[in-house]
PDB file of C-alpha atoms in Angstrom:
ATOM      1  CA  VAL A   1      16.989 230.614 115.510  1.00  0.00           C
ATOM      2  CA  MET A   2      19.284 233.804 114.083  1.00  0.00           C
ATOM      3  CA  ARG A   3      18.799 232.901 110.770  1.00  0.00           C
ATOM      4  CA  ARG A   4      14.873 233.113 111.307  1.00  0.00           C
ATOM      5  CA  LEU A   5      15.260 236.172 112.956  1.00  0.00           C
ATOM      6  CA  SER A   6      17.709 237.759 110.894  1.00  0.00           C
ATOM      7  CA  LEU A   7      15.684 237.209 107.940  1.00  0.00           C
ATOM      8  CA  TRP A   8      11.948 238.613 109.490  1.00  0.00           C
ATOM      9  CA  CYS A   9      13.912 241.527 111.563  1.00  0.00           C
ATOM     10  CA  GLY A  10      16.461 242.620 109.207  1.00  0.00           C
ATOM     11  CA  ARG A  11      20.451 242.943 109.727  1.00  0.00           C
ATOM     12  CA  ARG A  12      20.406 245.903 111.712  1.00  0.00           C
ATOM     13  CA  PRO A  13      18.271 245.122 114.636  1.00  0.00           C
ATOM     14  CA  THR A  14      19.957 241.631 114.817  1.00  0.00           C
ATOM     15  CA  ARG A  15      23.234 242.773 114.798  1.00  0.00           C
ATOM     16  CA  LEU A  16      22.771 243.858 118.602  1.00  0.00           C
ATOM     17  CA  ILE A  17      22.212 239.814 119.438  1.00  0.00           C
ATOM     18  CA  VAL A  18      25.428 239.440 117.362  1.00  0.00           C
ATOM     19  CA  TYR A  19      27.103 241.712 119.796  1.00  0.00           C
ATOM     20  CA  GLY A  20      26.024 239.071 122.661  1.00  0.00           C
ATOM     21  CA  ILE A  21      26.866 236.065 120.937  1.00  0.00           C
ATOM     22  CA  ALA A  22      30.569 237.302 120.645  1.00  0.00           C
ATOM     23  CA  ALA A  23      30.602 237.907 124.080  1.00  0.00           C
ATOM     24  CA  TYR A  24      29.510 234.811 125.042  1.00  0.00           C
ATOM     25  CA  PHE A  25      32.238 233.095 123.155  1.00  0.00           C
ATOM     26  CA  LEU A  26      35.039 235.351 124.339  1.00  0.00           C
ATOM     27  CA  LEU A  27      34.220 234.065 127.976  1.00  0.00           C
ATOM     28  CA  ALA A  28      33.225 230.705 127.279  1.00  0.00           C
ATOM     29  CA  ALA A  29      35.695 229.396 124.453  1.00  0.00           C
ATOM     30  CA  PRO A  30      38.964 229.150 126.345  1.00  0.00           C
ATOM     31  CA  ALA A  31      41.183 227.342 123.730  1.00  0.00           C
ATOM     32  CA  ALA A  32      39.433 229.610 120.866  1.00  0.00           C
ATOM     33  CA  ARG A  33      40.679 232.805 122.927  1.00  0.00           C
ATOM     34  CA  ARG A  34      43.973 231.287 123.247  1.00  0.00           C
ATOM     35  CA  ALA A  35      44.308 230.726 119.769  1.00  0.00           C
ATOM     36  CA  SER A  36      43.097 234.336 119.112  1.00  0.00           C
ATOM     37  CA  ARG A  37      45.502 235.897 121.443  1.00  0.00           C
ATOM     38  CA  ALA A  38      48.514 233.787 119.987  1.00  0.00           C
ATOM     39  CA  TYR A  39      47.627 234.806 116.404  1.00  0.00           C
ATOM     40  CA  LEU A  40      47.003 238.586 117.647  1.00  0.00           C
ATOM     41  CA  ASP A  41      50.350 239.082 119.516  1.00  0.00           C
ATOM     42  CA  ARG A  42      51.900 238.322 116.243  1.00  0.00           C
ATOM     43  CA  ALA A  43      49.617 240.004 113.715  1.00  0.00           C
ATOM     44  CA  LEU A  44      49.469 243.479 115.573  1.00  0.00           C
ATOM     45  CA  GLY A  45      52.963 243.238 116.653  1.00  0.00           C
ATOM     46  CA  ARG A  46      51.863 243.978 120.505  1.00  0.00           C
ATOM     47  CA  PRO A  47      50.364 241.807 123.303  1.00  0.00           C
ATOM     48  CA  ALA A  48      46.506 241.561 122.443  1.00  0.00           C
ATOM     49  CA  THR A  49      44.257 242.724 125.031  1.00  0.00           C
ATOM     50  CA  TRP A  50      40.963 241.950 126.067  1.00  0.00           C
ATOM     51  CA  ARG A  51      39.492 244.222 123.459  1.00  0.00           C
ATOM     52  CA  ASP A  52      41.316 242.727 121.110  1.00  0.00           C
ATOM     53  CA  LEU A  53      40.244 239.821 121.618  1.00  0.00           C
ATOM     54  CA  TYR A  54      36.577 240.743 121.437  1.00  0.00           C
ATOM     55  CA  ARG A  55      36.832 242.688 118.421  1.00  0.00           C
ATOM     56  CA  HIS A  56      38.370 239.003 116.645  1.00  0.00           C
ATOM     57  CA  ILE A  57      35.624 237.028 117.616  1.00  0.00           C
ATOM     58  CA  LEU A  58      33.045 239.827 116.788  1.00  0.00           C
ATOM     59  CA  CYS A  59      34.372 240.584 113.343  1.00  0.00           C
ATOM     60  CA  PHE A  60      34.366 236.285 112.993  1.00  0.00           C
ATOM     61  CA  ALA A  61      30.345 236.401 114.317  1.00  0.00           C
ATOM     62  CA  SER A  62      29.638 239.299 111.961  1.00  0.00           C
ATOM     63  CA  THR A  63      30.793 237.961 108.713  1.00  0.00           C
ATOM     64  CA  ILE A  64      28.851 234.768 109.973  1.00  0.00           C
ATOM     65  CA  HIS A  65      25.726 236.935 110.445  1.00  0.00           C
ATOM     66  CA  ASP A  66      26.304 238.636 106.954  1.00  0.00           C
ATOM     67  CA  ARG A  67      26.464 235.488 105.068  1.00  0.00           C
ATOM     68  CA  ILE A  68      22.596 234.983 106.008  1.00  0.00           C
ATOM     69  CA  TYR A  69      22.252 237.753 103.725  1.00  0.00           C
ATOM     70  CA  LEU A  70      24.711 237.440 100.950  1.00  0.00           C
ATOM     71  CA  LEU A  71      23.562 233.663 100.301  1.00  0.00           C
ATOM     72  CA  ASN A  72      19.939 235.277 100.044  1.00  0.00           C
ATOM     73  CA  GLY A  73      20.939 237.869  97.516  1.00  0.00           C
ATOM     74  CA  GLY A  74      21.042 240.597  99.634  1.00  0.00           C
ATOM     75  CA  GLU A  75      24.236 241.858  98.924  1.00  0.00           C
ATOM     76  CA  LYS A  76      22.619 245.277  98.091  1.00  0.00           C
ATOM     77  CA  ALA A  77      22.384 245.936 101.784  1.00  0.00           C
ATOM     78  CA  PHE A  78      26.411 246.091 102.202  1.00  0.00           C
ATOM     79  CA  THR A  79      28.899 248.906 100.500  1.00  0.00           C
ATOM     80  CA  ILE A  80      31.527 246.418  98.560  1.00  0.00           C
ATOM     81  CA  HIS A  81      34.718 248.138  97.394  1.00  0.00           C
ATOM     82  CA  TRP A  82      37.163 246.263  94.837  1.00  0.00           C
ATOM     83  CA  PHE A  83      40.336 246.002  94.441  1.00  0.00           C
ATOM     84  CA  GLY A  84      42.234 244.797  91.551  1.00  0.00           C
ATOM     85  CA  ASP A  85      38.957 243.250  89.752  1.00  0.00           C
ATOM     86  CA  ALA A  86      39.916 244.978  86.347  1.00  0.00           C
ATOM     87  CA  ALA A  87      42.625 242.688  86.276  1.00  0.00           C
ATOM     88  CA  LEU A  88      41.017 239.798  87.058  1.00  0.00           C
ATOM     89  CA  HIS A  89      37.948 240.920  84.601  1.00  0.00           C
ATOM     90  CA  ALA A  90      40.301 241.099  81.569  1.00  0.00           C
ATOM     91  CA  LEU A  91      41.797 237.561  82.435  1.00  0.00           C
ATOM     92  CA  HIS A  92      38.584 235.801  82.601  1.00  0.00           C
ATOM     93  CA  ALA A  93      37.494 237.580  79.289  1.00  0.00           C
ATOM     94  CA  ALA A  94      40.753 236.380  77.593  1.00  0.00           C
ATOM     95  CA  HIS A  95      41.167 232.766  79.438  1.00  0.00           C
ATOM     96  CA  GLY A  96      37.509 231.785  80.687  1.00  0.00           C
ATOM     97  CA  GLY A  97      37.481 230.326  83.920  1.00  0.00           C
ATOM     98  CA  PHE A  98      40.522 230.312  86.754  1.00  0.00           C
ATOM     99  CA  LEU A  99      40.959 229.480  90.285  1.00  0.00           C
ATOM    100  CA  LEU A 100      40.594 231.747  92.985  1.00  0.00           C
ATOM    101  CA  PHE A 101      42.229 231.093  95.982  1.00  0.00           C
ATOM    102  CA  GLY A 102      41.099 232.430  99.564  1.00  0.00           C
ATOM    103  CA  ALA A 103      41.793 231.755 103.432  1.00  0.00           C
ATOM    104  CA  HIS A 104      39.983 231.408 106.593  1.00  0.00           C
ATOM    105  CA  LEU A 105      39.801 235.500 106.393  1.00  0.00           C
ATOM    106  CA  GLY A 106      37.386 237.888 105.899  1.00  0.00           C
ATOM    107  CA  SER A 107      33.955 236.428 103.903  1.00  0.00           C
ATOM    108  CA  PHE A 108      34.813 234.375 101.293  1.00  0.00           C
ATOM    109  CA  GLU A 109      31.064 234.395 100.468  1.00  0.00           C
ATOM    110  CA  LEU A 110      31.489 237.287  98.709  1.00  0.00           C
ATOM    111  CA  MET A 111      32.976 235.688  95.889  1.00  0.00           C
ATOM    112  CA  ARG A 112      29.197 234.797  95.226  1.00  0.00           C
ATOM    113  CA  THR A 113      28.406 238.556  94.481  1.00  0.00           C
ATOM    114  CA  LEU A 114      31.329 238.556  91.661  1.00  0.00           C
ATOM    115  CA  ALA A 115      28.989 236.408  89.769  1.00  0.00           C
ATOM    116  CA  HIS A 116      26.584 239.572  89.484  1.00  0.00           C
ATOM    117  CA  THR A 117      29.591 242.132  87.992  1.00  0.00           C
ATOM    118  CA  ILE A 118      29.915 239.964  84.958  1.00  0.00           C
ATOM    119  CA  PRO A 119      27.577 238.385  82.925  1.00  0.00           C
ATOM    120  CA  ASN A 120      27.018 234.897  82.667  1.00  0.00           C
ATOM    121  CA  LEU A 121      29.501 234.417  84.924  1.00  0.00           C
ATOM    122  CA  LYS A 122      29.095 231.106  87.227  1.00  0.00           C
ATOM    123  CA  VAL A 123      31.164 230.950  90.851  1.00  0.00           C
ATOM    124  CA  SER A 124      31.501 227.662  92.326  1.00  0.00           C
ATOM    125  CA  MET A 125      33.520 226.252  95.654  1.00  0.00           C
ATOM    126  CA  ALA A 126      35.392 223.357  95.876  1.00  0.00           C
ATOM    127  CA  MET A 127      35.959 222.070  99.467  1.00  0.00           C
ATOM    128  CA  TYR A 128      37.362 219.448 101.274  1.00  0.00           C
ATOM    129  CA  PRO A 129      34.796 217.056 102.761  1.00  0.00           C
ATOM    130  CA  ASP A 130      34.431 217.896 106.379  1.00  0.00           C
ATOM    131  CA  ASN A 131      34.386 221.516 105.257  1.00  0.00           C
ATOM    132  CA  ALA A 132      32.125 221.075 103.067  1.00  0.00           C
ATOM    133  CA  ARG A 133      29.453 219.007 105.156  1.00  0.00           C
ATOM    134  CA  GLN A 134      29.338 221.818 107.763  1.00  0.00           C
ATOM    135  CA  LEU A 135      28.912 224.539 104.700  1.00  0.00           C
ATOM    136  CA  ASN A 136      26.181 222.138 103.247  1.00  0.00           C
ATOM    137  CA  ALA A 137      24.360 222.153 106.273  1.00  0.00           C
ATOM    138  CA  MET A 138      24.274 225.947 106.630  1.00  0.00           C
ATOM    139  CA  LEU A 139      23.550 226.313 103.072  1.00  0.00           C
ATOM    140  CA  SER A 140      20.659 224.040 103.024  1.00  0.00           C
ATOM    141  CA  ALA A 141      18.837 225.788 106.120  1.00  0.00           C
ATOM    142  CA  VAL A 142      19.850 229.215 104.152  1.00  0.00           C
ATOM    143  CA  ASN A 143      19.698 228.790 100.823  1.00  0.00           C
ATOM    144  CA  PRO A 144      19.308 224.791  99.642  1.00  0.00           C
ATOM    145  CA  ARG A 145      19.835 226.292  95.852  1.00  0.00           C
ATOM    146  CA  ALA A 146      23.547 227.018  96.507  1.00  0.00           C
ATOM    147  CA  LEU A 147      24.179 223.592  97.226  1.00  0.00           C
ATOM    148  CA  ALA A 148      24.402 223.261  93.740  1.00  0.00           C
ATOM    149  CA  ASP A 149      27.658 225.554  93.689  1.00  0.00           C
ATOM    150  CA  VAL A 150      29.726 223.074  95.879  1.00  0.00           C
ATOM    151  CA  ILE A 151      32.476 220.736  94.961  1.00  0.00           C
ATOM    152  CA  PRO A 152      33.850 218.421  97.189  1.00  0.00           C
ATOM    153  CA  LEU A 153      37.945 217.812  96.705  1.00  0.00           C
ATOM    154  CA  GLY A 154      39.370 214.408  98.031  1.00  0.00           C
ATOM    155  CA  GLN A 155      36.985 212.062  95.497  1.00  0.00           C
ATOM    156  CA  LEU A 156      38.202 210.529  92.307  1.00  0.00           C
ATOM    157  CA  ASP A 157      36.182 213.151  90.304  1.00  0.00           C
ATOM    158  CA  SER A 158      36.937 216.070  92.086  1.00  0.00           C
ATOM    159  CA  MET A 159      39.464 217.355  89.463  1.00  0.00           C
ATOM    160  CA  LEU A 160      36.994 215.924  86.899  1.00  0.00           C
ATOM    161  CA  SER A 161      34.630 218.646  87.818  1.00  0.00           C
ATOM    162  CA  VAL A 162      36.787 221.396  88.493  1.00  0.00           C
ATOM    163  CA  HIS A 163      38.554 220.764  85.161  1.00  0.00           C
ATOM    164  CA  ASN A 164      34.685 220.749  83.044  1.00  0.00           C
ATOM    165  CA  ARG A 165      33.513 223.808  85.200  1.00  0.00           C
ATOM    166  CA  LEU A 166      37.007 225.732  84.378  1.00  0.00           C
ATOM    167  CA  GLN A 167      35.922 224.767  80.622  1.00  0.00           C
ATOM    168  CA  GLN A 168      32.806 226.131  80.527  1.00  0.00           C
ATOM    169  CA  GLY A 169      34.256 229.286  82.165  1.00  0.00           C
ATOM    170  CA  GLU A 170      33.319 229.289  85.839  1.00  0.00           C
ATOM    171  CA  MET A 171      35.577 230.657  88.361  1.00  0.00           C
ATOM    172  CA  ILE A 172      36.417 227.850  90.815  1.00  0.00           C
ATOM    173  CA  GLY A 173      37.098 229.158  94.833  1.00  0.00           C
ATOM    174  CA  ILE A 174      39.180 227.316  97.209  1.00  0.00           C
ATOM    175  CA  LEU A 175      40.042 228.324 100.447  1.00  0.00           C
ATOM    176  CA  ALA A 176      43.694 227.364 100.424  1.00  0.00           C
ATOM    177  CA  ASP A 177      45.269 227.641 103.975  1.00  0.00           C
ATOM    178  CA  ARG A 178      43.865 224.435 105.945  1.00  0.00           C
ATOM    179  CA  ALA A 179      43.417 221.529 104.501  1.00  0.00           C
ATOM    180  CA  SER A 180      40.996 218.100 105.331  1.00  0.00           C
ATOM    181  CA  GLY A 181      42.404 214.606 106.117  1.00  0.00           C
ATOM    182  CA  ALA A 182      45.534 213.351 104.296  1.00  0.00           C
ATOM    183  CA  ASP A 183      47.424 216.008 102.304  1.00  0.00           C
ATOM    184  CA  HIS A 184      50.971 217.078 101.607  1.00  0.00           C
ATOM    185  CA  TYR A 185      51.923 220.367 103.474  1.00  0.00           C
ATOM    186  CA  GLN A 186      54.918 222.889 102.979  1.00  0.00           C
ATOM    187  CA  CYS A 187      56.616 224.327 105.832  1.00  0.00           C
ATOM    188  CA  VAL A 188      56.563 228.238 105.376  1.00  0.00           C
ATOM    189  CA  ASN A 189      57.411 231.288 107.220  1.00  0.00           C
ATOM    190  CA  PHE A 190      54.369 233.272 108.322  1.00  0.00           C
ATOM    191  CA  LEU A 191      53.654 235.707 110.982  1.00  0.00           C
ATOM    192  CA  GLY A 192      57.299 235.295 112.192  1.00  0.00           C
ATOM    193  CA  ALA A 193      57.624 231.571 112.491  1.00  0.00           C
ATOM    194  CA  PRO A 194      56.953 228.473 110.414  1.00  0.00           C
ATOM    195  CA  ALA A 195      53.844 227.040 109.518  1.00  0.00           C
ATOM    196  CA  HIS A 196      52.158 224.221 107.530  1.00  0.00           C
ATOM    197  CA  PHE A 197      50.339 224.995 104.489  1.00  0.00           C
ATOM    198  CA  PRO A 198      48.439 221.997 102.401  1.00  0.00           C
ATOM    199  CA  THR A 199      50.024 222.115  99.001  1.00  0.00           C
ATOM    200  CA  GLY A 200      46.939 220.166  97.386  1.00  0.00           C
ATOM    201  CA  PRO A 201      45.200 223.105  95.854  1.00  0.00           C
ATOM    202  CA  PHE A 202      48.600 224.187  94.389  1.00  0.00           C
ATOM    203  CA  ARG A 203      49.095 220.920  92.849  1.00  0.00           C
ATOM    204  CA  LEU A 204      45.596 220.682  91.447  1.00  0.00           C
ATOM    205  CA  ALA A 205      46.046 224.084  89.806  1.00  0.00           C
ATOM    206  CA  ALA A 206      49.465 223.028  88.507  1.00  0.00           C
ATOM    207  CA  MET A 207      48.149 219.621  87.140  1.00  0.00           C
ATOM    208  CA  LEU A 208      44.968 221.604  85.331  1.00  0.00           C
ATOM    209  CA  ARG A 209      47.559 224.381  84.287  1.00  0.00           C
ATOM    210  CA  GLU A 210      45.209 227.090  85.440  1.00  0.00           C
ATOM    211  CA  PRO A 211      46.062 230.937  86.466  1.00  0.00           C
ATOM    212  CA  VAL A 212      45.326 231.764  90.678  1.00  0.00           C
ATOM    213  CA  TYR A 213      44.529 234.459  91.746  1.00  0.00           C
ATOM    214  CA  PHE A 214      44.100 235.416  95.667  1.00  0.00           C
ATOM    215  CA  MET A 215      40.838 236.907  97.202  1.00  0.00           C
ATOM    216  CA  ALA A 216      39.847 238.377 100.223  1.00  0.00           C
ATOM    217  CA  GLY A 217      36.464 239.798 101.313  1.00  0.00           C
ATOM    218  CA  LEU A 218      37.774 241.711 104.238  1.00  0.00           C
ATOM    219  CA  TYR A 219      35.384 243.273 106.861  1.00  0.00           C
ATOM    220  CA  GLN A 220      35.669 246.909 107.496  1.00  0.00           C
ATOM    221  CA  GLY A 221      33.017 247.416 110.176  1.00  0.00           C
ATOM    222  CA  ASP A 222      29.067 248.260 109.976  1.00  0.00           C
ATOM    223  CA  ASN A 223      28.242 247.181 106.494  1.00  0.00           C
ATOM    224  CA  VAL A 224      30.945 247.820 104.886  1.00  0.00           C
ATOM    225  CA  TYR A 225      33.803 245.388 102.660  1.00  0.00           C
ATOM    226  CA  ALA A 226      36.833 245.634 100.952  1.00  0.00           C
ATOM    227  CA  VAL A 227      37.522 242.945  98.438  1.00  0.00           C
ATOM    228  CA  HIS A 228      41.022 242.520  97.145  1.00  0.00           C
ATOM    229  CA  PHE A 229      42.227 240.321  94.356  1.00  0.00           C
ATOM    230  CA  GLU A 230      46.036 239.732  93.637  1.00  0.00           C
ATOM    231  CA  PRO A 231      47.595 237.227  91.215  1.00  0.00           C
ATOM    232  CA  ILE A 232      49.214 234.455  92.638  1.00  0.00           C
ATOM    233  CA  ALA A 233      50.708 231.834  89.860  1.00  0.00           C
ATOM    234  CA  ASP A 234      49.551 230.985  86.302  1.00  0.00           C
ATOM    235  CA  PHE A 235      50.811 227.377  85.748  1.00  0.00           C
ATOM    236  CA  SER A 236      49.289 227.495  82.040  1.00  0.00           C
ATOM    237  CA  ASP A 237      53.110 226.645  80.728  1.00  0.00           C
ATOM    238  CA  THR A 238      54.178 224.889  83.531  1.00  0.00           C
ATOM    239  CA  SER A 239      56.198 221.773  82.643  1.00  0.00           C
ATOM    240  CA  ARG A 240      56.238 218.515  84.414  1.00  0.00           C
ATOM    241  CA  ALA A 241      59.867 218.969  85.014  1.00  0.00           C
ATOM    242  CA  THR A 242      59.410 222.477  86.597  1.00  0.00           C
ATOM    243  CA  ARG A 243      56.183 221.824  88.451  1.00  0.00           C
ATOM    244  CA  ASP A 244      57.691 221.116  92.169  1.00  0.00           C
ATOM    245  CA  ALA A 245      59.388 224.796  91.820  1.00  0.00           C
ATOM    246  CA  ALA A 246      56.310 225.986  90.345  1.00  0.00           C
ATOM    247  CA  ILE A 247      54.284 224.904  93.157  1.00  0.00           C
ATOM    248  CA  ALA A 248      56.350 226.115  96.202  1.00  0.00           C
ATOM    249  CA  ALA A 249      56.896 229.682  94.485  1.00  0.00           C
ATOM    250  CA  ALA A 250      53.347 229.877  93.943  1.00  0.00           C
ATOM    251  CA  LEU A 251      52.694 228.676  97.166  1.00  0.00           C
ATOM    252  CA  ALA A 252      55.620 231.112  98.883  1.00  0.00           C
ATOM    253  CA  ARG A 253      53.543 233.932  97.375  1.00  0.00           C
ATOM    254  CA  TYR A 254      50.411 233.140  98.508  1.00  0.00           C
ATOM    255  CA  VAL A 255      51.247 233.146 102.143  1.00  0.00           C
ATOM    256  CA  ALA A 256      53.279 236.654 101.548  1.00  0.00           C
ATOM    257  CA  VAL A 257      49.733 237.717 100.339  1.00  0.00           C
ATOM    258  CA  LEU A 258      48.252 236.347 102.914  1.00  0.00           C
ATOM    259  CA  GLU A 259      50.388 237.944 105.595  1.00  0.00           C
ATOM    260  CA  LYS A 260      50.265 241.385 104.071  1.00  0.00           C
ATOM    261  CA  HIS A 261      46.349 241.225 104.721  1.00  0.00           C
ATOM    262  CA  CYS A 262      46.424 240.133 108.027  1.00  0.00           C
ATOM    263  CA  ARG A 263      48.745 242.473 109.538  1.00  0.00           C
ATOM    264  CA  ALA A 264      46.710 244.977 107.438  1.00  0.00           C
ATOM    265  CA  HIS A 265      43.524 243.774 108.784  1.00  0.00           C
ATOM    266  CA  PRO A 266      44.219 241.422 111.967  1.00  0.00           C
ATOM    267  CA  TYR A 267      40.513 240.963 113.208  1.00  0.00           C
ATOM    268  CA  ASN A 268      39.499 239.066 109.905  1.00  0.00           C
ATOM    269  CA  TRP A 269      42.079 235.762 110.455  1.00  0.00           C
ATOM    270  CA  PHE A 270      39.386 233.346 111.544  1.00  0.00           C
ATOM    271  CA  ASN A 271      41.683 230.071 112.475  1.00  0.00           C
ATOM    272  CA  PHE A 272      40.850 229.527 116.142  1.00  0.00           C
ATOM    273  CA  PHE A 273      43.095 226.589 116.737  1.00  0.00           C
ATOM    274  CA  ASP A 274      47.158 226.637 117.280  1.00  0.00           C
ATOM    275  CA  PHE A 275      47.952 227.139 113.639  1.00  0.00           C
ATOM    276  CA  TRP A 276      51.818 226.825 114.051  1.00  0.00           C
ATOM    277  CA  GLY A 277      51.626 224.140 116.864  1.00  0.00           C
ATOM    278  CA  SER A 278      52.339 221.031 113.837  1.00  0.00           C
ATOM    279  CA  ALA A 279      55.243 223.036 112.722  1.00  0.00           C
ATOM    280  CA  ARG A 280      56.825 222.983 116.374  1.00  0.00           C
ATOM    281  CA  ASP A 281      56.005 219.091 116.690  1.00  0.00           C
ATOM    282  CA  GLU A 282      57.663 218.759 113.993  1.00  0.00           C
ATOM    283  CA  ASN A 283      60.976 220.531 114.935  1.00  0.00           C
TER     284      ASN A 283
END
């Protein structure tokens, strides 16, 4: 219903419904509310208020709403500020395809708009099966043509598919803060406490010997986004003997950059579960 209303009536009128949806979930989803409070207490450096909780859920709802337009080529409706993109373009011109690691932070759909800034650039998403099924259901409803840009991870031919697209000069995006199913994890200090992060995306980058950039499309309110790119690692010259150390260093760098953006833009973090729980259980 929201998809149809959003496409028929436009973004601004249907934004009013998004405010109501956010209020509903604030009141009706206690587990997500507890997770939001636990995260915001850390990111804000003070106890989160009900207004903070509402802003957090509203930011999440807003990015989902905007996804409808971004998937339908409606990026002209948004004001997008780019940071660090000059170095990204230079790397693509010199190297070809490489990996963009994001997180459940802001809108990763903005990665698709990157393709419109570089002639003949294609952008794909590599996702774990559970997440891919959820995204595919939405893509098929909003824009079925976007399904061709999704590469499922965890399958026998996943690495080959990613490798082939990189060789064709594509940028491959991966949400590297959460895995699905079996994966190896590394415990890293994040927002003041140990948390588990999957090493799978970094092992993939190391085996393919590819550079890795961090990307976050941070929602700024109204129709404004700020897209940040930062270098994380370059596995081009990593040997097998130094691979584990390089992976650990890259993951630590990724978490440090992620934490920086979470503190600067706290309402853009969308992991509504106890992110630190598994690390506490281990201890």
